[in-house]
Amino acid sequence: MKLRSRNRRKSDSGYSVGHSQSYMANSAQSGDAGKFAIIEGYKIARTNIQFSLSASNDNCFAVTSWSKGEGKSTSTSNIAISFAKMDKKVVLLDCDLRRPNIHNLLKIENTAGMTSVLCNDKTFDQVVQREVLPNLDVLTVGTIPPNPSELIGSDNFAKLIKELKKKYDYVIMDTAPIGIVTDALLVKDLVAGYLIVVREGVTTHGDIQNFLKAMETSGAKPMGFLKVGCDPSEGKSGKYKYKKYNRYNKYNSYEYYRYY
């Protein structure tokens, strides 16, 4: 894989990643074949996420990255859309209380949201945006708070997530990049695990190694990687792998083909 390496050495992290792109952001320039490949990429990621959730008997997971600009929020939105297309009730939560972006991507209002609920100003039902797309409800951040870590780690947040797990088939969180702040790791006991977004030519092998070290230190559970920003011109039948992290520190691989 062509992840950027600052020291030009081969990574010994042992991780391979699944490939995809944003079919919201990139479909216009991709053409019909490109759109099909992108959508299929998210379907394959969705299938493997379902396996991980089933194994953990949970219906909630978080999406994160190492740094900003790697496509985390776009990927989270697309994954949520992909789950909603299964005719399942999905709620997408913007839990990046420092730099929220879900409302921009989905072109929805952000006057009130997660912050209002956690501060007991409003209820979830008062601020959630229903049926943004069929079967998809969205809770934006609302006002950016001065104490994001305290709110994410609060009892109110834990209570909210437990309630939403009962109401929805899937609860999907877009969390802050771990390499910038540790907010995302505060939800580790509320989720089945973390899907980690890495970007071609941006994420370095050192970033991945630092990511895994942070996960191990905190006791968080990585579910797998989603690689975005892949170049469709690499070939018409390029073969690549999606590999899923499991509790035995090995990998279950799922091979598939791109359709370019």
Short mmCIF file of C-alpha atoms in Angstrom, two decimals:
data_model
loop_
_atom_site.label_atom_id
_atom_site.label_comp_id
_atom_site.label_asym_id
_atom_site.label_seq_id
_atom_site.Cartn_x
_atom_site.Cartn_y
_atom_site.Cartn_z
CA MET A 1 0.00 0.00 0.00
CA LYS A 2 1.15 3.55 -0.64
CA LEU A 3 0.70 5.24 2.68
CA ARG A 4 3.21 8.05 3.03
CA SER A 5 6.31 7.28 5.10
CA ARG A 6 8.40 10.10 6.47
CA ASN A 7 11.45 7.90 6.98
CA ARG A 8 10.94 5.88 3.79
CA ARG A 9 11.18 2.62 5.69
CA LYS A 10 8.82 -0.27 5.36
CA SER A 11 6.22 -0.36 8.12
CA ASP A 12 6.29 -3.30 10.51
CA SER A 13 2.81 -2.59 11.83
CA GLY A 14 1.40 -5.65 10.05
CA TYR A 15 -1.81 -3.86 9.05
CA SER A 16 -3.47 -3.92 5.69
CA VAL A 17 -6.47 -1.76 4.96
CA GLY A 18 -9.74 -1.88 3.06
CA HIS A 19 -10.05 0.49 0.11
CA SER A 20 -12.89 2.87 -0.55
CA GLN A 21 -13.75 6.44 -1.49
CA SER A 22 -16.58 8.80 -0.69
CA TYR A 23 -19.57 8.26 -2.93
CA MET A 24 -21.06 11.54 -1.68
CA ALA A 25 -17.98 13.63 -2.38
CA ASN A 26 -16.44 11.83 -5.36
CA SER A 27 -19.27 10.28 -7.35
CA ALA A 28 -19.66 13.28 -9.64
CA GLN A 29 -16.21 12.91 -11.14
CA SER A 30 -16.00 9.13 -10.90
CA GLY A 31 -18.47 8.16 -13.62
CA ASP A 32 -20.89 5.24 -13.39
CA ALA A 33 -18.16 2.60 -13.04
CA GLY A 34 -16.40 4.64 -10.37
CA LYS A 35 -19.61 5.21 -8.43
CA PHE A 36 -20.36 1.50 -8.50
CA ALA A 37 -16.88 0.67 -7.19
CA ILE A 38 -17.13 3.24 -4.40
CA ILE A 39 -20.55 2.05 -3.26
CA GLU A 40 -19.39 -1.58 -3.36
CA GLY A 41 -16.38 -0.63 -1.26
CA TYR A 42 -18.62 0.75 1.46
CA LYS A 43 -20.88 -2.30 1.26
CA ILE A 44 -17.90 -4.57 1.87
CA ALA A 45 -16.77 -2.42 4.79
CA ARG A 46 -20.34 -2.56 6.13
CA THR A 47 -20.39 -6.36 5.95
CA ASN A 48 -17.16 -6.68 7.90
CA ILE A 49 -18.33 -4.17 10.49
CA GLN A 50 -21.47 -6.26 10.94
CA PHE A 51 -19.31 -9.32 11.65
CA SER A 52 -17.41 -7.38 14.32
CA LEU A 53 -20.60 -6.07 15.92
CA SER A 54 -22.14 -9.53 15.94
CA ALA A 55 -19.08 -10.99 17.66
CA SER A 56 -19.22 -8.34 20.38
CA ASN A 57 -23.03 -8.44 20.70
CA ASP A 58 -23.18 -4.66 20.32
CA ASN A 59 -24.78 -2.26 17.82
CA CYS A 60 -22.62 0.81 18.39
CA PHE A 61 -19.22 1.70 16.96
CA ALA A 62 -17.03 4.78 16.53
CA VAL A 63 -15.13 6.05 13.52
CA THR A 64 -11.90 7.99 13.99
CA SER A 65 -8.55 8.81 12.38
CA TRP A 66 -5.11 9.91 13.46
CA SER A 67 -5.28 13.52 12.25
CA LYS A 68 -7.64 15.94 10.54
CA GLY A 69 -8.06 15.95 6.77
CA GLU A 70 -8.02 12.17 6.36
CA GLY A 71 -11.69 11.84 5.38
CA LYS A 72 -13.04 10.62 8.71
CA SER A 73 -16.35 12.50 8.72
CA THR A 74 -17.05 11.83 5.04
CA SER A 75 -16.39 8.13 5.58
CA THR A 76 -18.58 8.04 8.69
CA SER A 77 -21.45 9.66 6.79
CA ASN A 78 -21.15 7.21 3.91
CA ILE A 79 -20.99 4.22 6.22
CA ALA A 80 -24.11 5.43 8.03
CA ILE A 81 -25.89 5.83 4.69
CA SER A 82 -24.80 2.33 3.69
CA PHE A 83 -26.26 0.85 6.89
CA ALA A 84 -29.50 2.82 6.43
CA LYS A 85 -29.88 1.40 2.91
CA MET A 86 -30.34 -2.05 4.50
CA ASP A 87 -33.72 -0.77 5.79
CA LYS A 88 -32.28 -0.57 9.29
CA LYS A 89 -32.91 2.31 11.69
CA VAL A 90 -29.63 4.19 12.04
CA VAL A 91 -28.61 7.22 14.10
CA LEU A 92 -25.45 9.13 13.20
CA LEU A 93 -23.92 11.11 16.07
CA ASP A 94 -21.42 13.89 15.55
CA CYS A 95 -19.22 13.40 18.61
CA ASP A 96 -16.39 15.64 17.39
CA LEU A 97 -17.30 18.49 19.72
CA ARG A 98 -14.22 20.51 18.72
CA ARG A 99 -14.44 20.47 14.92
CA PRO A 100 -17.86 19.16 13.84
CA ASN A 101 -18.43 18.54 10.14
CA ILE A 102 -21.35 16.14 9.71
CA HIS A 103 -23.85 18.99 9.29
CA ASN A 104 -21.73 20.48 6.49
CA LEU A 105 -21.50 17.18 4.63
CA LEU A 106 -25.21 16.39 4.89
CA LYS A 107 -26.23 20.04 4.44
CA ILE A 108 -28.42 20.19 7.54
CA GLU A 109 -28.91 22.71 10.35
CA ASN A 110 -26.60 22.82 13.36
CA THR A 111 -28.28 25.28 15.70
CA ALA A 112 -28.81 22.75 18.50
CA GLY A 113 -27.63 19.19 19.01
CA MET A 114 -25.39 16.99 21.13
CA THR A 115 -24.20 19.82 23.38
CA SER A 116 -27.76 20.85 24.21
CA VAL A 117 -28.64 17.28 25.23
CA LEU A 118 -25.53 16.76 27.36
CA CYS A 119 -26.06 20.08 29.13
CA ASN A 120 -29.72 19.20 29.83
CA ASP A 121 -30.96 22.19 27.83
CA LYS A 122 -32.98 20.05 25.44
CA THR A 123 -33.95 16.41 25.00
CA PHE A 124 -32.69 14.14 22.24
CA ASP A 125 -36.14 14.08 20.64
CA GLN A 126 -36.18 17.87 20.49
CA VAL A 127 -32.90 18.23 18.58
CA VAL A 128 -32.42 15.03 16.54
CA GLN A 129 -33.02 15.53 12.81
CA ARG A 130 -35.29 12.72 11.67
CA GLU A 131 -35.09 11.00 8.31
CA VAL A 132 -32.29 13.13 6.90
CA LEU A 133 -32.20 10.25 4.46
CA PRO A 134 -34.52 7.22 4.58
CA ASN A 135 -33.92 5.36 7.88
CA LEU A 136 -31.16 7.78 8.92
CA ASP A 137 -31.51 10.17 11.88
CA VAL A 138 -28.69 12.59 12.66
CA LEU A 139 -27.64 14.39 15.84
CA THR A 140 -25.29 17.27 15.09
CA VAL A 141 -23.08 18.97 17.69
CA GLY A 142 -24.84 22.31 17.90
CA THR A 143 -22.90 24.93 19.86
CA ILE A 144 -19.20 24.07 20.25
CA PRO A 145 -18.64 23.78 24.03
CA PRO A 146 -15.64 25.03 26.05
CA ASN A 147 -15.32 21.62 27.75
CA PRO A 148 -15.67 18.90 25.07
CA SER A 149 -13.72 16.20 26.94
CA GLU A 150 -15.82 16.63 30.07
CA LEU A 151 -19.06 16.34 28.09
CA ILE A 152 -17.97 13.25 26.13
CA GLY A 153 -16.80 11.58 29.34
CA SER A 154 -19.90 12.52 31.31
CA ASP A 155 -22.61 10.31 32.75
CA ASN A 156 -25.12 12.13 30.55
CA PHE A 157 -23.28 10.98 27.44
CA ALA A 158 -23.13 7.37 28.63
CA LYS A 159 -26.83 7.47 29.47
CA LEU A 160 -27.69 8.89 26.04
CA ILE A 161 -25.76 6.17 24.20
CA LYS A 162 -27.37 3.39 26.24
CA GLU A 163 -30.83 4.77 25.42
CA LEU A 164 -30.05 5.09 21.71
CA LYS A 165 -28.80 1.51 21.53
CA LYS A 166 -32.32 0.42 22.50
CA LYS A 167 -34.07 2.70 20.00
CA TYR A 168 -31.92 2.08 16.92
CA ASP A 169 -30.53 -0.88 15.03
CA TYR A 170 -27.17 0.88 14.68
CA VAL A 171 -25.56 3.78 16.53
CA ILE A 172 -22.60 5.32 14.66
CA MET A 173 -20.29 7.95 16.15
CA ASP A 174 -18.01 10.35 14.31
CA THR A 175 -15.29 11.12 16.86
CA ALA A 176 -12.33 13.51 17.01
CA PRO A 177 -8.95 12.43 15.56
CA ILE A 178 -6.95 10.58 18.20
CA GLY A 179 -3.62 12.09 17.19
CA ILE A 180 -4.90 15.57 18.06
CA VAL A 181 -6.99 15.00 21.21
CA THR A 182 -7.97 11.95 23.25
CA ASP A 183 -11.73 12.63 23.24
CA ALA A 184 -12.47 9.60 21.06
CA LEU A 185 -10.90 7.20 23.56
CA LEU A 186 -13.32 8.35 26.26
CA VAL A 187 -16.14 6.38 24.57
CA LYS A 188 -14.23 3.07 24.49
CA ASP A 189 -16.49 1.38 27.04
CA LEU A 190 -19.64 2.38 25.13
CA VAL A 191 -18.72 1.01 21.69
CA ALA A 192 -17.91 -2.36 20.16
CA GLY A 193 -14.75 -0.83 18.74
CA TYR A 194 -13.23 1.75 16.43
CA LEU A 195 -13.10 1.87 12.64
CA ILE A 196 -9.91 3.72 11.71
CA VAL A 197 -9.83 5.84 8.56
CA VAL A 198 -6.48 6.22 6.80
CA ARG A 199 -5.87 8.23 3.63
CA GLU A 200 -3.66 7.30 0.71
CA GLY A 201 -0.62 9.57 0.59
CA VAL A 202 -1.49 11.34 3.84
CA THR A 203 -1.48 8.86 6.74
CA THR A 204 2.03 7.63 7.50
CA HIS A 205 3.17 4.26 8.78
CA GLY A 206 4.37 6.06 11.89
CA ASP A 207 0.87 7.44 12.39
CA ILE A 208 -0.54 3.91 12.32
CA GLN A 209 2.03 2.66 14.82
CA ASN A 210 1.27 5.57 17.15
CA PHE A 211 -2.43 4.90 16.72
CA LEU A 212 -2.09 1.25 17.72
CA LYS A 213 0.04 2.20 20.72
CA ALA A 214 -2.60 4.68 21.91
CA MET A 215 -5.31 2.05 21.47
CA GLU A 216 -3.34 -0.56 23.39
CA THR A 217 -2.48 1.84 26.21
CA SER A 218 -6.10 2.90 26.68
CA GLY A 219 -7.59 -0.57 26.28
CA ALA A 220 -9.64 0.50 23.25
CA LYS A 221 -10.61 -2.03 20.58
CA PRO A 222 -9.72 -1.42 16.91
CA MET A 223 -12.21 -3.11 14.56
CA GLY A 224 -10.24 -2.48 11.37
CA PHE A 225 -9.02 0.10 8.90
CA LEU A 226 -10.76 1.84 6.02
CA LYS A 227 -8.42 3.24 3.40
CA VAL A 228 -9.75 6.20 1.41
CA GLY A 229 -8.44 8.40 -1.38
CA CYS A 230 -7.44 5.46 -3.57
CA ASP A 231 -6.50 6.17 -7.18
CA PRO A 232 -9.00 4.57 -9.60
CA SER A 233 -6.32 4.63 -12.33
CA GLU A 234 -4.25 1.95 -10.60
CA GLY A 235 -5.84 -0.78 -12.68
CA LYS A 236 -9.04 -2.33 -13.92
CA SER A 237 -8.89 -5.45 -11.81
CA GLY A 238 -6.62 -4.51 -8.94
CA LYS A 239 -6.92 -6.97 -6.10
CA TYR A 240 -6.60 -5.87 -2.51
CA LYS A 241 -7.51 -6.98 0.98
CA TYR A 242 -9.57 -5.80 3.91
CA LYS A 243 -8.16 -7.09 7.18
CA LYS A 244 -9.99 -7.07 10.47
CA TYR A 245 -8.27 -6.86 13.87
CA ASN A 246 -9.47 -9.42 16.40
CA ARG A 247 -8.85 -10.00 20.06
CA TYR A 248 -6.08 -12.53 19.42
CA ASN A 249 -3.97 -9.82 17.73
CA LYS A 250 -4.16 -11.61 14.39
CA TYR A 251 -6.06 -10.78 11.25
CA ASN A 252 -9.00 -12.25 9.39
CA SER A 253 -8.65 -11.19 5.77
CA TYR A 254 -11.39 -10.74 3.21
CA GLU A 255 -10.20 -10.51 -0.39
CA TYR A 256 -12.25 -8.75 -3.02
CA TYR A 257 -11.86 -6.94 -6.33
CA ARG A 258 -12.28 -3.37 -7.46
CA TYR A 259 -14.59 -2.69 -10.37
CA TYR A 260 -12.87 0.02 -12.41
#
